[in-house]
């Protein structure tokens, strides 16, 4: 009898195959119009050397901006969440600040960032905003989830506030932090791509915009596939790391 994990993989592959077949048929017969090409037409883009080179350069540019924004947002989110945890009097104000930053429309933030960070720095800056909010929220939840019984035990053994944070609360918060980082990976990619629409010299967002304006539909869809593949890969990798961390902490707790 097939194991559950193997069965899931088989179902996933079968679903992908059916989706690809449906895409090919719908594109060939124009079911969804001229802007929805057959999958085979889209894949031919990757066989074209100049277009493949364009996509590779664009991937490097977008990944650089998204990674920089992701790292900045993650560090700020974790650092400020720890500050709010250690100084509860600041938590209310910091929570509101995070919500306001996340709620601001991109169209309102981008012009300010262009002036302050420049056109090349805007994608990374826009990528950092949602990452900060997600990581800040998940870190705060994780730090507050530490067992009250274990906190009292450490306090009775003479552990001060910093020792309880380092030995209990921070460790307990790791799975929650990784969960926020997992969701933030896609948000960083979206933020970087949107930021590239505001005048960046290169990147996947620039390719999307130019191919749409010039009606290069197969290139547009090929770029979308690349973006989806990068985002799903990052999500999958961080999911594995999160599961490993939960299992490890669970074993230690047990």
Short mmCIF file of N, CA and C in Angstrom, two decimals, residues 38-173:
data_model
loop_
_atom_site.label_atom_id
_atom_site.label_comp_id
_atom_site.label_asym_id
_atom_site.label_seq_id
_atom_site.Cartn_x
_atom_site.Cartn_y
_atom_site.Cartn_z
N UNK A 38 -1.15 28.90 -25.76
CA UNK A 38 -0.91 27.51 -25.38
C UNK A 38 0.37 27.41 -24.56
N UNK A 39 0.43 26.42 -23.69
CA UNK A 39 1.61 26.25 -22.83
C UNK A 39 2.85 26.01 -23.67
N UNK A 40 2.71 25.30 -24.78
CA UNK A 40 3.86 25.04 -25.64
C UNK A 40 4.45 26.33 -26.20
N UNK A 41 3.61 27.33 -26.50
CA UNK A 41 4.11 28.61 -26.98
C UNK A 41 4.88 29.34 -25.88
N UNK A 42 4.39 29.23 -24.68
CA UNK A 42 5.06 29.89 -23.55
C UNK A 42 6.41 29.24 -23.29
N UNK A 43 6.48 27.92 -23.34
CA UNK A 43 7.73 27.21 -23.07
C UNK A 43 8.78 27.47 -24.14
N UNK A 44 8.33 27.81 -25.36
CA UNK A 44 9.28 28.12 -26.42
C UNK A 44 10.10 29.37 -26.10
N UNK A 45 9.57 30.23 -25.24
CA UNK A 45 10.30 31.43 -24.83
C UNK A 45 11.62 31.04 -24.17
N UNK A 46 11.59 29.97 -23.36
CA UNK A 46 12.79 29.54 -22.64
C UNK A 46 13.83 28.92 -23.59
N UNK A 47 13.38 28.50 -24.78
CA UNK A 47 14.31 27.95 -25.76
C UNK A 47 14.97 29.03 -26.61
N UNK A 48 14.40 30.24 -26.56
CA UNK A 48 14.95 31.35 -27.33
C UNK A 48 16.10 31.99 -26.53
N UNK A 49 17.30 31.97 -27.09
CA UNK A 49 18.49 32.39 -26.33
C UNK A 49 18.41 33.84 -25.84
N UNK A 50 18.07 34.82 -26.71
CA UNK A 50 18.01 36.22 -26.22
C UNK A 50 16.98 36.41 -25.11
N UNK A 51 15.80 35.78 -25.26
CA UNK A 51 14.77 35.93 -24.24
C UNK A 51 15.16 35.22 -22.95
N UNK A 52 15.79 34.07 -23.09
CA UNK A 52 16.24 33.36 -21.90
C UNK A 52 17.30 34.17 -21.16
N UNK A 53 18.19 34.80 -21.90
CA UNK A 53 19.21 35.65 -21.28
C UNK A 53 18.56 36.84 -20.58
N UNK A 54 17.53 37.41 -21.22
CA UNK A 54 16.80 38.53 -20.61
C UNK A 54 16.16 38.10 -19.29
N UNK A 55 15.54 36.93 -19.29
CA UNK A 55 14.89 36.44 -18.08
C UNK A 55 15.92 36.16 -16.98
N UNK A 56 17.07 35.63 -17.34
CA UNK A 56 18.10 35.34 -16.33
C UNK A 56 18.62 36.62 -15.69
N UNK A 57 18.86 37.65 -16.52
CA UNK A 57 19.30 38.95 -15.97
C UNK A 57 18.21 39.55 -15.07
N UNK A 58 16.98 39.41 -15.50
CA UNK A 58 15.87 39.97 -14.73
C UNK A 58 15.67 39.22 -13.42
N UNK A 59 15.84 37.90 -13.45
CA UNK A 59 15.74 37.11 -12.22
C UNK A 59 16.79 37.57 -11.22
N UNK A 60 18.02 37.77 -11.69
CA UNK A 60 19.09 38.21 -10.78
C UNK A 60 18.76 39.56 -10.16
N UNK A 61 18.24 40.49 -10.96
CA UNK A 61 17.91 41.83 -10.45
C UNK A 61 16.78 41.77 -9.43
N UNK A 62 15.72 41.03 -9.76
CA UNK A 62 14.57 40.96 -8.86
C UNK A 62 14.91 40.20 -7.59
N UNK A 63 15.64 39.10 -7.73
CA UNK A 63 16.03 38.33 -6.54
C UNK A 63 16.93 39.16 -5.62
N UNK A 64 17.79 39.98 -6.22
CA UNK A 64 18.64 40.84 -5.39
C UNK A 64 17.82 41.84 -4.59
N UNK A 65 16.85 42.48 -5.25
CA UNK A 65 16.00 43.45 -4.55
C UNK A 65 15.11 42.78 -3.52
N UNK A 66 14.50 41.65 -3.91
CA UNK A 66 13.61 40.94 -2.99
C UNK A 66 14.38 40.41 -1.78
N UNK A 67 15.58 39.90 -1.99
CA UNK A 67 16.39 39.37 -0.89
C UNK A 67 16.82 40.48 0.07
N UNK A 68 17.22 41.62 -0.49
CA UNK A 68 17.62 42.75 0.36
C UNK A 68 16.43 43.24 1.18
N UNK A 69 15.27 43.39 0.54
CA UNK A 69 14.08 43.82 1.26
C UNK A 69 13.64 42.80 2.29
N UNK A 70 13.75 41.53 1.93
CA UNK A 70 13.37 40.45 2.85
C UNK A 70 14.25 40.47 4.09
N UNK A 71 15.56 40.59 3.89
CA UNK A 71 16.49 40.60 5.02
C UNK A 71 16.25 41.82 5.92
N UNK A 72 16.05 42.99 5.29
CA UNK A 72 15.82 44.21 6.07
C UNK A 72 14.52 44.12 6.86
N UNK A 73 13.46 43.69 6.20
CA UNK A 73 12.17 43.58 6.87
C UNK A 73 12.19 42.55 7.98
N UNK A 74 12.88 41.43 7.75
CA UNK A 74 12.96 40.38 8.76
C UNK A 74 13.72 40.86 10.00
N UNK A 75 14.87 41.50 9.79
CA UNK A 75 15.66 42.00 10.93
C UNK A 75 14.89 43.05 11.71
N UNK A 76 14.24 43.97 11.00
CA UNK A 76 13.46 45.00 11.69
C UNK A 76 12.28 44.38 12.43
N UNK A 77 11.60 43.44 11.78
CA UNK A 77 10.44 42.81 12.40
C UNK A 77 10.80 42.08 13.68
N UNK A 78 11.87 41.28 13.62
CA UNK A 78 12.28 40.53 14.81
C UNK A 78 12.79 41.47 15.90
N UNK A 79 13.62 42.44 15.50
CA UNK A 79 14.19 43.36 16.49
C UNK A 79 13.14 44.18 17.21
N UNK A 80 12.19 44.75 16.44
CA UNK A 80 11.16 45.60 17.06
C UNK A 80 10.17 44.76 17.86
N UNK A 81 9.90 43.52 17.41
CA UNK A 81 9.02 42.64 18.18
C UNK A 81 9.64 42.30 19.53
N UNK A 82 10.95 42.07 19.55
CA UNK A 82 11.63 41.81 20.83
C UNK A 82 11.58 43.03 21.72
N UNK A 83 11.76 44.22 21.13
CA UNK A 83 11.66 45.46 21.91
C UNK A 83 10.27 45.60 22.52
N UNK A 84 9.23 45.33 21.73
CA UNK A 84 7.86 45.43 22.23
C UNK A 84 7.60 44.39 23.32
N UNK A 85 8.24 43.22 23.20
CA UNK A 85 8.04 42.17 24.20
C UNK A 85 8.72 42.54 25.51
N UNK A 86 9.91 43.12 25.42
CA UNK A 86 10.65 43.48 26.63
C UNK A 86 10.11 44.75 27.28
N UNK A 87 9.48 45.61 26.48
CA UNK A 87 8.91 46.86 27.01
C UNK A 87 7.43 46.91 26.64
N UNK A 88 6.57 46.23 27.40
CA UNK A 88 5.14 46.15 27.07
C UNK A 88 4.47 47.51 26.92
N UNK A 89 5.03 48.55 27.57
CA UNK A 89 4.43 49.88 27.46
C UNK A 89 4.50 50.39 26.03
N UNK A 90 5.45 49.89 25.23
CA UNK A 90 5.60 50.33 23.84
C UNK A 90 4.80 49.48 22.86
N UNK A 91 4.26 48.35 23.33
CA UNK A 91 3.67 47.38 22.41
C UNK A 91 2.48 47.95 21.65
N UNK A 92 1.62 48.66 22.34
CA UNK A 92 0.43 49.21 21.67
C UNK A 92 0.80 50.15 20.53
N UNK A 93 1.74 51.06 20.79
CA UNK A 93 2.15 52.00 19.76
C UNK A 93 2.85 51.32 18.60
N UNK A 94 3.71 50.36 18.90
CA UNK A 94 4.43 49.65 17.84
C UNK A 94 3.48 48.79 17.01
N UNK A 95 2.49 48.19 17.65
CA UNK A 95 1.49 47.41 16.91
C UNK A 95 0.73 48.29 15.92
N UNK A 96 0.35 49.48 16.38
CA UNK A 96 -0.38 50.40 15.50
C UNK A 96 0.51 50.87 14.36
N UNK A 97 1.78 51.15 14.66
CA UNK A 97 2.71 51.57 13.62
C UNK A 97 2.85 50.49 12.55
N UNK A 98 2.98 49.24 12.97
CA UNK A 98 3.11 48.14 12.01
C UNK A 98 1.86 48.01 11.15
N UNK A 99 0.69 48.14 11.76
CA UNK A 99 -0.57 48.03 11.00
C UNK A 99 -0.69 49.17 9.99
N UNK A 100 -0.35 50.38 10.42
CA UNK A 100 -0.44 51.53 9.53
C UNK A 100 0.51 51.38 8.35
N UNK A 101 1.74 50.93 8.61
CA UNK A 101 2.70 50.74 7.53
C UNK A 101 2.21 49.70 6.53
N UNK A 102 1.61 48.63 7.04
CA UNK A 102 1.12 47.57 6.16
C UNK A 102 -0.11 48.00 5.38
N UNK A 103 -0.91 48.92 5.97
CA UNK A 103 -2.16 49.33 5.33
C UNK A 103 -1.97 50.43 4.29
N UNK A 104 -0.82 51.11 4.29
CA UNK A 104 -0.60 52.18 3.33
C UNK A 104 -0.56 51.62 1.91
N UNK A 105 -1.30 52.20 0.97
CA UNK A 105 -1.28 51.71 -0.42
C UNK A 105 0.11 51.89 -1.04
N UNK A 106 0.49 50.92 -1.85
CA UNK A 106 1.79 50.99 -2.51
C UNK A 106 1.91 52.24 -3.37
N UNK A 107 0.82 52.61 -4.03
CA UNK A 107 0.83 53.76 -4.91
C UNK A 107 1.12 55.04 -4.15
N UNK A 108 0.83 55.04 -2.83
CA UNK A 108 1.10 56.22 -2.00
C UNK A 108 2.53 56.21 -1.47
N UNK A 109 3.08 55.01 -1.22
CA UNK A 109 4.42 54.91 -0.67
C UNK A 109 5.49 55.09 -1.74
N UNK A 110 5.23 54.54 -2.94
CA UNK A 110 6.26 54.49 -3.98
C UNK A 110 6.86 55.85 -4.33
N UNK A 111 6.07 56.91 -4.54
CA UNK A 111 6.70 58.20 -4.88
C UNK A 111 7.65 58.71 -3.80
N UNK A 112 7.29 58.47 -2.54
CA UNK A 112 8.17 58.90 -1.44
C UNK A 112 9.46 58.10 -1.45
N UNK A 113 9.34 56.79 -1.70
CA UNK A 113 10.53 55.94 -1.73
C UNK A 113 11.43 56.27 -2.91
N UNK A 114 10.84 56.65 -4.05
CA UNK A 114 11.64 57.03 -5.21
C UNK A 114 12.53 58.22 -4.88
N UNK A 115 11.96 59.18 -4.11
CA UNK A 115 12.72 60.37 -3.73
C UNK A 115 13.80 60.03 -2.71
N UNK A 116 13.47 59.17 -1.75
CA UNK A 116 14.40 58.88 -0.66
C UNK A 116 15.38 57.75 -0.98
N UNK A 117 14.87 56.65 -1.56
CA UNK A 117 15.72 55.48 -1.82
C UNK A 117 16.22 55.40 -3.25
N UNK A 118 15.65 56.22 -4.14
CA UNK A 118 16.04 56.16 -5.54
C UNK A 118 15.27 55.09 -6.29
N UNK A 119 15.29 55.15 -7.60
CA UNK A 119 14.53 54.19 -8.40
C UNK A 119 15.08 52.77 -8.25
N UNK A 120 16.38 52.62 -8.10
CA UNK A 120 16.95 51.28 -7.95
C UNK A 120 16.72 50.72 -6.56
N UNK A 121 16.58 51.58 -5.56
CA UNK A 121 16.36 51.11 -4.20
C UNK A 121 14.91 50.92 -3.84
N UNK A 122 13.99 51.45 -4.66
CA UNK A 122 12.56 51.35 -4.36
C UNK A 122 12.06 49.92 -4.31
N UNK A 123 12.44 49.02 -5.24
CA UNK A 123 11.95 47.63 -5.14
C UNK A 123 12.29 46.96 -3.81
N UNK A 124 13.52 47.12 -3.34
CA UNK A 124 13.90 46.51 -2.07
C UNK A 124 13.14 47.14 -0.91
N UNK A 125 12.96 48.46 -0.97
CA UNK A 125 12.23 49.14 0.11
C UNK A 125 10.78 48.69 0.16
N UNK A 126 10.14 48.57 -1.00
CA UNK A 126 8.75 48.12 -1.03
C UNK A 126 8.64 46.66 -0.60
N UNK A 127 9.65 45.85 -0.91
CA UNK A 127 9.63 44.45 -0.48
C UNK A 127 9.72 44.33 1.03
N UNK A 128 10.41 45.26 1.67
CA UNK A 128 10.64 45.15 3.12
C UNK A 128 9.40 45.46 3.95
N UNK A 129 8.46 46.24 3.41
CA UNK A 129 7.30 46.69 4.20
C UNK A 129 6.41 45.52 4.62
N UNK A 130 5.89 44.70 3.69
CA UNK A 130 5.05 43.58 4.13
C UNK A 130 5.83 42.54 4.93
N UNK A 131 7.11 42.37 4.62
CA UNK A 131 7.93 41.41 5.37
C UNK A 131 8.02 41.85 6.83
N UNK A 132 8.27 43.14 7.04
CA UNK A 132 8.35 43.66 8.41
C UNK A 132 7.07 43.36 9.18
N UNK A 133 5.92 43.64 8.58
CA UNK A 133 4.64 43.44 9.28
C UNK A 133 4.42 41.97 9.62
N UNK A 134 4.64 41.07 8.66
CA UNK A 134 4.39 39.65 8.89
C UNK A 134 5.34 39.06 9.92
N UNK A 135 6.62 39.42 9.83
CA UNK A 135 7.60 38.88 10.77
C UNK A 135 7.41 39.50 12.15
N UNK A 136 7.10 40.78 12.20
CA UNK A 136 6.83 41.44 13.49
C UNK A 136 5.66 40.76 14.20
N UNK A 137 4.59 40.51 13.45
CA UNK A 137 3.40 39.89 14.05
C UNK A 137 3.68 38.47 14.51
N UNK A 138 4.32 37.67 13.65
CA UNK A 138 4.58 36.28 14.01
C UNK A 138 5.58 36.17 15.16
N UNK A 139 6.56 37.06 15.19
CA UNK A 139 7.53 37.03 16.28
C UNK A 139 6.88 37.39 17.61
N UNK A 140 6.02 38.41 17.60
CA UNK A 140 5.32 38.79 18.82
C UNK A 140 4.45 37.67 19.36
N UNK A 141 3.72 37.01 18.45
CA UNK A 141 2.87 35.89 18.86
C UNK A 141 3.72 34.76 19.43
N UNK A 142 4.84 34.47 18.76
CA UNK A 142 5.71 33.39 19.23
C UNK A 142 6.32 33.67 20.59
N UNK A 143 6.77 34.90 20.82
CA UNK A 143 7.38 35.25 22.10
C UNK A 143 6.38 35.16 23.25
N UNK A 144 5.13 35.48 22.96
CA UNK A 144 4.09 35.44 24.01
C UNK A 144 3.53 34.04 24.22
N UNK A 145 3.94 33.08 23.39
CA UNK A 145 3.39 31.73 23.50
C UNK A 145 4.19 30.84 24.44
N UNK A 146 5.27 31.35 24.99
CA UNK A 146 6.09 30.56 25.90
C UNK A 146 5.28 30.14 27.13
N UNK A 147 5.54 28.95 27.60
CA UNK A 147 4.81 28.40 28.75
C UNK A 147 5.01 29.25 30.00
N UNK A 148 3.89 29.64 30.60
CA UNK A 148 3.97 30.44 31.83
C UNK A 148 4.60 29.62 32.96
N UNK A 149 4.34 28.34 32.96
CA UNK A 149 4.91 27.47 33.99
C UNK A 149 6.43 27.43 33.90
N UNK A 150 6.95 27.32 32.66
CA UNK A 150 8.40 27.29 32.49
C UNK A 150 9.03 28.65 32.80
N UNK A 151 8.30 29.72 32.51
CA UNK A 151 8.82 31.04 32.85
C UNK A 151 8.96 31.19 34.37
N UNK A 152 7.95 30.73 35.09
CA UNK A 152 8.01 30.80 36.56
C UNK A 152 9.13 29.92 37.11
N UNK A 153 9.33 28.75 36.44
CA UNK A 153 10.40 27.86 36.88
C UNK A 153 11.77 28.52 36.71
N UNK A 154 12.00 29.13 35.55
CA UNK A 154 13.27 29.81 35.30
C UNK A 154 13.47 30.97 36.26
N UNK A 155 12.38 31.71 36.51
CA UNK A 155 12.48 32.84 37.45
C UNK A 155 12.84 32.35 38.85
N UNK A 156 12.26 31.21 39.24
CA UNK A 156 12.55 30.67 40.57
C UNK A 156 13.99 30.17 40.68
N UNK A 157 14.59 29.83 39.52
CA UNK A 157 15.98 29.38 39.49
C UNK A 157 16.96 30.54 39.38
N UNK A 158 16.42 31.77 39.35
CA UNK A 158 17.27 32.95 39.34
C UNK A 158 17.54 33.55 37.98
N UNK A 159 16.84 33.07 36.93
CA UNK A 159 17.05 33.61 35.58
C UNK A 159 16.45 35.01 35.49
N UNK A 160 17.23 35.95 34.92
CA UNK A 160 16.70 37.31 34.75
C UNK A 160 15.91 37.39 33.45
N UNK A 161 15.44 38.61 33.12
CA UNK A 161 14.57 38.80 31.95
C UNK A 161 15.26 38.39 30.67
N UNK A 162 16.53 38.74 30.50
CA UNK A 162 17.27 38.42 29.27
C UNK A 162 17.52 36.92 29.15
N UNK A 163 17.79 36.28 30.28
CA UNK A 163 18.03 34.83 30.26
C UNK A 163 16.76 34.06 29.92
N UNK A 164 15.62 34.53 30.41
CA UNK A 164 14.35 33.88 30.06
C UNK A 164 14.05 34.07 28.58
N UNK A 165 14.40 35.27 28.06
CA UNK A 165 14.19 35.52 26.63
C UNK A 165 15.06 34.59 25.79
N UNK A 166 16.34 34.48 26.14
CA UNK A 166 17.28 33.71 25.34
C UNK A 166 17.04 32.21 25.45
N UNK A 167 16.73 31.72 26.65
CA UNK A 167 16.66 30.27 26.88
C UNK A 167 15.27 29.68 26.68
N UNK A 168 14.24 30.51 26.73
CA UNK A 168 12.88 29.96 26.62
C UNK A 168 12.06 30.65 25.53
N UNK A 169 11.84 31.95 25.68
CA UNK A 169 10.89 32.64 24.81
C UNK A 169 11.36 32.68 23.35
N UNK A 170 12.65 32.97 23.13
CA UNK A 170 13.16 33.03 21.76
C UNK A 170 13.12 31.66 21.10
N UNK A 171 13.44 30.62 21.85
CA UNK A 171 13.40 29.25 21.30
C UNK A 171 11.97 28.86 20.96
N UNK A 172 11.04 29.16 21.86
CA UNK A 172 9.65 28.84 21.63
C UNK A 172 9.10 29.58 20.41
N UNK A 173 9.62 30.77 20.16
CA UNK A 173 9.11 31.61 19.08
C UNK A 173 9.61 31.21 17.70
#
